[in-house]
Tab-separated table of C-alpha atoms in Angstrom:
chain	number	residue	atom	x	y	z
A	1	UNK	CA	10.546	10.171	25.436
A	2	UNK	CA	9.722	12.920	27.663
A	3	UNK	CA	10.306	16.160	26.921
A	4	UNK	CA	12.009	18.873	29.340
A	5	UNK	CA	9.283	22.086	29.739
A	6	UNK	CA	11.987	23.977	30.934
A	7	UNK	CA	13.129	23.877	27.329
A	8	UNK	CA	12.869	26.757	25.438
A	9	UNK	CA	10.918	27.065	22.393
A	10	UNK	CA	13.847	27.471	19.834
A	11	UNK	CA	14.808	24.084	21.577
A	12	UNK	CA	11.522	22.261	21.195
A	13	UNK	CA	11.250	22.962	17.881
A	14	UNK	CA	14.845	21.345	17.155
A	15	UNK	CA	13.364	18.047	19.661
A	16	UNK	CA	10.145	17.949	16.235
A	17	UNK	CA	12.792	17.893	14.166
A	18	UNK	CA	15.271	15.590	15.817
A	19	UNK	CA	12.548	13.485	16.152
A	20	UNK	CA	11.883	13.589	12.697
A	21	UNK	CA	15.019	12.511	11.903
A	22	UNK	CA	15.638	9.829	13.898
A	23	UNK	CA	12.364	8.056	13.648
A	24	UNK	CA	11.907	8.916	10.114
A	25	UNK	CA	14.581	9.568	8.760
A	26	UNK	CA	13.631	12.644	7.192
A	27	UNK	CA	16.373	14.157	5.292
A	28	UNK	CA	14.524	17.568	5.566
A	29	UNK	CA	14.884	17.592	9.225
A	30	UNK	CA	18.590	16.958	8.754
A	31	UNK	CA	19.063	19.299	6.589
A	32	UNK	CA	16.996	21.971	8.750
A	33	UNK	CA	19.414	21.136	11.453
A	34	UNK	CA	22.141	20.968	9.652
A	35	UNK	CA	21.906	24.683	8.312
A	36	UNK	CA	20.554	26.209	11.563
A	37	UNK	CA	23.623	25.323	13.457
A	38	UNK	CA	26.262	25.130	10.551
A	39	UNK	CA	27.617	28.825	10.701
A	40	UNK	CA	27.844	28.701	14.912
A	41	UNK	CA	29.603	25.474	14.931
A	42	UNK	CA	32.149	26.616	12.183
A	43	UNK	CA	32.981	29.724	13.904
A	44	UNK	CA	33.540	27.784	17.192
A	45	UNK	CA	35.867	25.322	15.608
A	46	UNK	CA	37.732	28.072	13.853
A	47	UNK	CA	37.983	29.711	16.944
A	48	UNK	CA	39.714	26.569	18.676
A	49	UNK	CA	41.783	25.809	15.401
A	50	UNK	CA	42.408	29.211	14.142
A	51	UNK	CA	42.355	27.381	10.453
A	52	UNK	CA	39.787	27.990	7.770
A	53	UNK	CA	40.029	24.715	6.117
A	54	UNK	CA	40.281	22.389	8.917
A	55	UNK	CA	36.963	24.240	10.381
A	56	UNK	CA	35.528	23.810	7.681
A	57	UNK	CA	36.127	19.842	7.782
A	58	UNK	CA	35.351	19.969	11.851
A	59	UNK	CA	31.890	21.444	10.964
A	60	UNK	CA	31.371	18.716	8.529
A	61	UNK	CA	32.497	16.019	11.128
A	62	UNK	CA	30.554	17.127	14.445
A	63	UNK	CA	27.230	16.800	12.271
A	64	UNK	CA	28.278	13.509	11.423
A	65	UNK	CA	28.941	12.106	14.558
A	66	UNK	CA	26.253	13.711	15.404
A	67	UNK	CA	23.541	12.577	13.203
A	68	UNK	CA	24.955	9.198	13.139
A	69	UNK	CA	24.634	8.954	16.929
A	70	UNK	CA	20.646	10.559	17.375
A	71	UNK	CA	19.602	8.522	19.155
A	72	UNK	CA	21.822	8.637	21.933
A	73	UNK	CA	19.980	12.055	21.671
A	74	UNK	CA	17.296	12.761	24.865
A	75	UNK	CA	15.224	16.127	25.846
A	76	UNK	CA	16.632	17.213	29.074
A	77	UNK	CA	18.794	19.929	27.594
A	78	UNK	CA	18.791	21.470	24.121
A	79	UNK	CA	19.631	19.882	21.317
A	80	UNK	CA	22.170	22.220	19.936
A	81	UNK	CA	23.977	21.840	23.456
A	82	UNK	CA	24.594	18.659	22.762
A	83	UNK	CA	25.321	19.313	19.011
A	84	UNK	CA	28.341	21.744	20.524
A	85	UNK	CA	29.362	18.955	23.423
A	86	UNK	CA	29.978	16.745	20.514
A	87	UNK	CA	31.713	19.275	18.122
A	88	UNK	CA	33.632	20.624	20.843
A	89	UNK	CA	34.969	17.146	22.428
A	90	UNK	CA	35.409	16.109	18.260
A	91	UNK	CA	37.625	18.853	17.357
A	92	UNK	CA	39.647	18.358	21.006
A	93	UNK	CA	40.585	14.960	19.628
A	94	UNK	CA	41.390	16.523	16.449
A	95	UNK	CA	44.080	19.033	17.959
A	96	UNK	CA	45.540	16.244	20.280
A	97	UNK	CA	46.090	14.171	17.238
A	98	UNK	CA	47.212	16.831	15.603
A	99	UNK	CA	50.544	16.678	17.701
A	100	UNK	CA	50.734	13.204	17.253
A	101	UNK	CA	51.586	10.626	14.293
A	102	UNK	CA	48.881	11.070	12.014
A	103	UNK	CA	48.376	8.614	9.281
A	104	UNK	CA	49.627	9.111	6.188
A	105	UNK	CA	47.605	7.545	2.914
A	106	UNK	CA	49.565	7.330	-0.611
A	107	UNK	CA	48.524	9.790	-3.233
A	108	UNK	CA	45.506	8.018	-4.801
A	109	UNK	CA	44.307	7.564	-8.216
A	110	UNK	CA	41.485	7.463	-9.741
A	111	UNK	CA	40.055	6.386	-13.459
A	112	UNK	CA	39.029	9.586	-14.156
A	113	UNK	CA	35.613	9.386	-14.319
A	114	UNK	CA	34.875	8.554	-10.991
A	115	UNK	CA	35.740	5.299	-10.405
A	116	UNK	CA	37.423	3.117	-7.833
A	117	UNK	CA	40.150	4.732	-6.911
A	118	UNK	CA	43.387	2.446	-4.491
A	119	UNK	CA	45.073	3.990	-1.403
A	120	UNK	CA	47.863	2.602	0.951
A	121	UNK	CA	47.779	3.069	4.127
A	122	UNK	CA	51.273	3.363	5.392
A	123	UNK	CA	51.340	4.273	9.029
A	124	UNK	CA	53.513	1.714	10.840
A	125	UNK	CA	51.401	2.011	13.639
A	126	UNK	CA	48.411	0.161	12.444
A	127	UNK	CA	48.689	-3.122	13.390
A	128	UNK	CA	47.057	-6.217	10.375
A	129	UNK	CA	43.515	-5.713	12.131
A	130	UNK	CA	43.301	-1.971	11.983
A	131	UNK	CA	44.534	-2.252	8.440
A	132	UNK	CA	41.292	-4.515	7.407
A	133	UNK	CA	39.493	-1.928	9.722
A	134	UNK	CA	41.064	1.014	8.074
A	135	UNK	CA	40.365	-0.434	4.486
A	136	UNK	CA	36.705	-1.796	4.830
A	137	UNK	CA	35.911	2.171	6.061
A	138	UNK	CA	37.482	3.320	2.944
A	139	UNK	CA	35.568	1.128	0.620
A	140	UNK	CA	32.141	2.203	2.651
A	141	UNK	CA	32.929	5.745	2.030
A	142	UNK	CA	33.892	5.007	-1.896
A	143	UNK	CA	30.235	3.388	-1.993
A	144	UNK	CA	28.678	6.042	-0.295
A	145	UNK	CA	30.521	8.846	-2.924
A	146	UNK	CA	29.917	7.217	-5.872
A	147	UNK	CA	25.730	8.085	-5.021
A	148	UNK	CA	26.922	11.752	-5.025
A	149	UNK	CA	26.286	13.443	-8.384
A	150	UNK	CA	28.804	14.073	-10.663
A	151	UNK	CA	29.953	17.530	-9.716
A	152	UNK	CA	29.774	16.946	-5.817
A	153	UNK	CA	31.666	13.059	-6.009
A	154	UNK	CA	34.443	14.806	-7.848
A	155	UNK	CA	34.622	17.456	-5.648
A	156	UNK	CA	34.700	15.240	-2.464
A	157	UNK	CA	37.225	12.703	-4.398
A	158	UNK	CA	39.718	15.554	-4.718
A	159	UNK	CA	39.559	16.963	-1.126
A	160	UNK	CA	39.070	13.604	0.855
A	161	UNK	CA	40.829	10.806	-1.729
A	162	UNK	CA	43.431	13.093	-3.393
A	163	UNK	CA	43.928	15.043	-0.613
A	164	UNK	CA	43.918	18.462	-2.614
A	165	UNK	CA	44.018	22.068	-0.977
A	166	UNK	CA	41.163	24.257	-1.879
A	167	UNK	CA	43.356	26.136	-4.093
A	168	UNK	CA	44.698	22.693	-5.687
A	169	UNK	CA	41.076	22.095	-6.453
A	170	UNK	CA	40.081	25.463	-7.392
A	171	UNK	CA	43.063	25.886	-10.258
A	172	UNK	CA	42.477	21.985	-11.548
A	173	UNK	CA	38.284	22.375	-12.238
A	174	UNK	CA	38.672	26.090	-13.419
A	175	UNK	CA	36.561	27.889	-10.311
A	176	UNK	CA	36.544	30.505	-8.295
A	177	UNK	CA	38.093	29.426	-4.779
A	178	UNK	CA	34.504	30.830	-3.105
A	179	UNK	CA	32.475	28.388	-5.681
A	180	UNK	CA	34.696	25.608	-4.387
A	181	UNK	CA	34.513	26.057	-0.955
A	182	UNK	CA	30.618	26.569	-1.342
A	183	UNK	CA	30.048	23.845	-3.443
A	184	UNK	CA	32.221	21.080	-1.511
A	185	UNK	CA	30.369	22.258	1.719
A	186	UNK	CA	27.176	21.461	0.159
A	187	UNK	CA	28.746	17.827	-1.282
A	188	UNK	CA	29.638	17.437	2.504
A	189	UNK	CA	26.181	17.536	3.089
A	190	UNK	CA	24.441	15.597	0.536
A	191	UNK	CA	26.796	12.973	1.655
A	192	UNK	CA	26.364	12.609	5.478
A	193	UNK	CA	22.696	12.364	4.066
A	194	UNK	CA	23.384	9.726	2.135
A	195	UNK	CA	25.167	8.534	5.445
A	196	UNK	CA	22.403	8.117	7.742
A	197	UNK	CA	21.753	4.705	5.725
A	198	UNK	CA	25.018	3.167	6.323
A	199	UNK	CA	24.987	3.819	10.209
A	200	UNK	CA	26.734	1.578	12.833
A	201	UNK	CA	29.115	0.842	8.969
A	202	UNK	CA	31.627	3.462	9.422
């Protein structure tokens, strides 16, 4: 793959790194990325959403995709433009659905220490197929939590699975609301590390 020499260095440094990742997968290079661009792609988001806690998601989501699609990546512009292109046209969908039906899951239990935990989904706009679709996704992502540790999987069970608030979560474990927020962001992104082994799954 060729690389641009207009580039500038900041960018050819992310194209080591990118290529790190993708041909290695180096979780170091993921996480380099992941923390260089974090902060500017949360305070773009919350500029578009003017909402703390769905920003905070968006950020999360846009490295994802991101990550998950790196090799779509290619040098003629920076990486981090691309990194915004994504995050940008990702939280665009986000608002649009926003205004639509969204679907709704059934408050979810779990066995208390972690365990399989059994959602509905009850949107009657999913047809049979989307259901299975919907369903297989949701078992993935239990796989993929249950490699979190302890602290971090329950963390990520009561955001994404229970569907708590940050203040819901912060009252029920006993912790400051800062702690919460800090520590969830960080289960966020052990586990779109742990994601980059179940691409082309979810």
């Amino acid at each position: 793959m060729e690389l641009n020499s207009n580039l500038s260095p900041k960018a050819k440094i992310d194209f080591e790194l990118v290529c790190k990742a993708r041909d290695e997968n180096n979780e170091k290079a993921y996480a380099t990325l992941l923390a260089k661009y974090k902060d500017s792609i949360y305070f773009m988001m919350f500029k578009m959403v003017k909402n703390a806690d769905d920003a905070d998601d968006l950020t999360i989501e846009a490295f994802g995709k991101a990550f998950n699609r790196i090799h779509q990546y290619t040098p003629d512009f920076a990486f981090s433009t691309w990194l915004f292109r994504i995050a940008t046209n990702n939280c665009i969908d986000f608002i649009r659905k926003k205004k639509m039906n969204t679907l709704s899951l059934d408050k979810t239990t779990d066995d208390g220490e972690g365990g399989e935990l059994s959602f509905e989904i009850k949107s009657p706009n999913l047809d049979p197929e989307e259901r299975i679709i919907r369903k297989q996704k949701i078992r993935i992502m239990r796989e993929i939590v249950q490699q979190l540790k302890p602290r971090y999987r329950e963390l990520v069970v009561l955001r994404y699975f229970r569907e708590l608030s940050y203040e819901e979560i912060a009252e029920e474990i006993q912790l400051p609301l800062g702690t919460v927020k800090a520590q969830l962001f960080r289960a966020r992104e052990k586990l779109y590390l742990l994601m980059q082994n179940k691409k082309g799954n979810i």
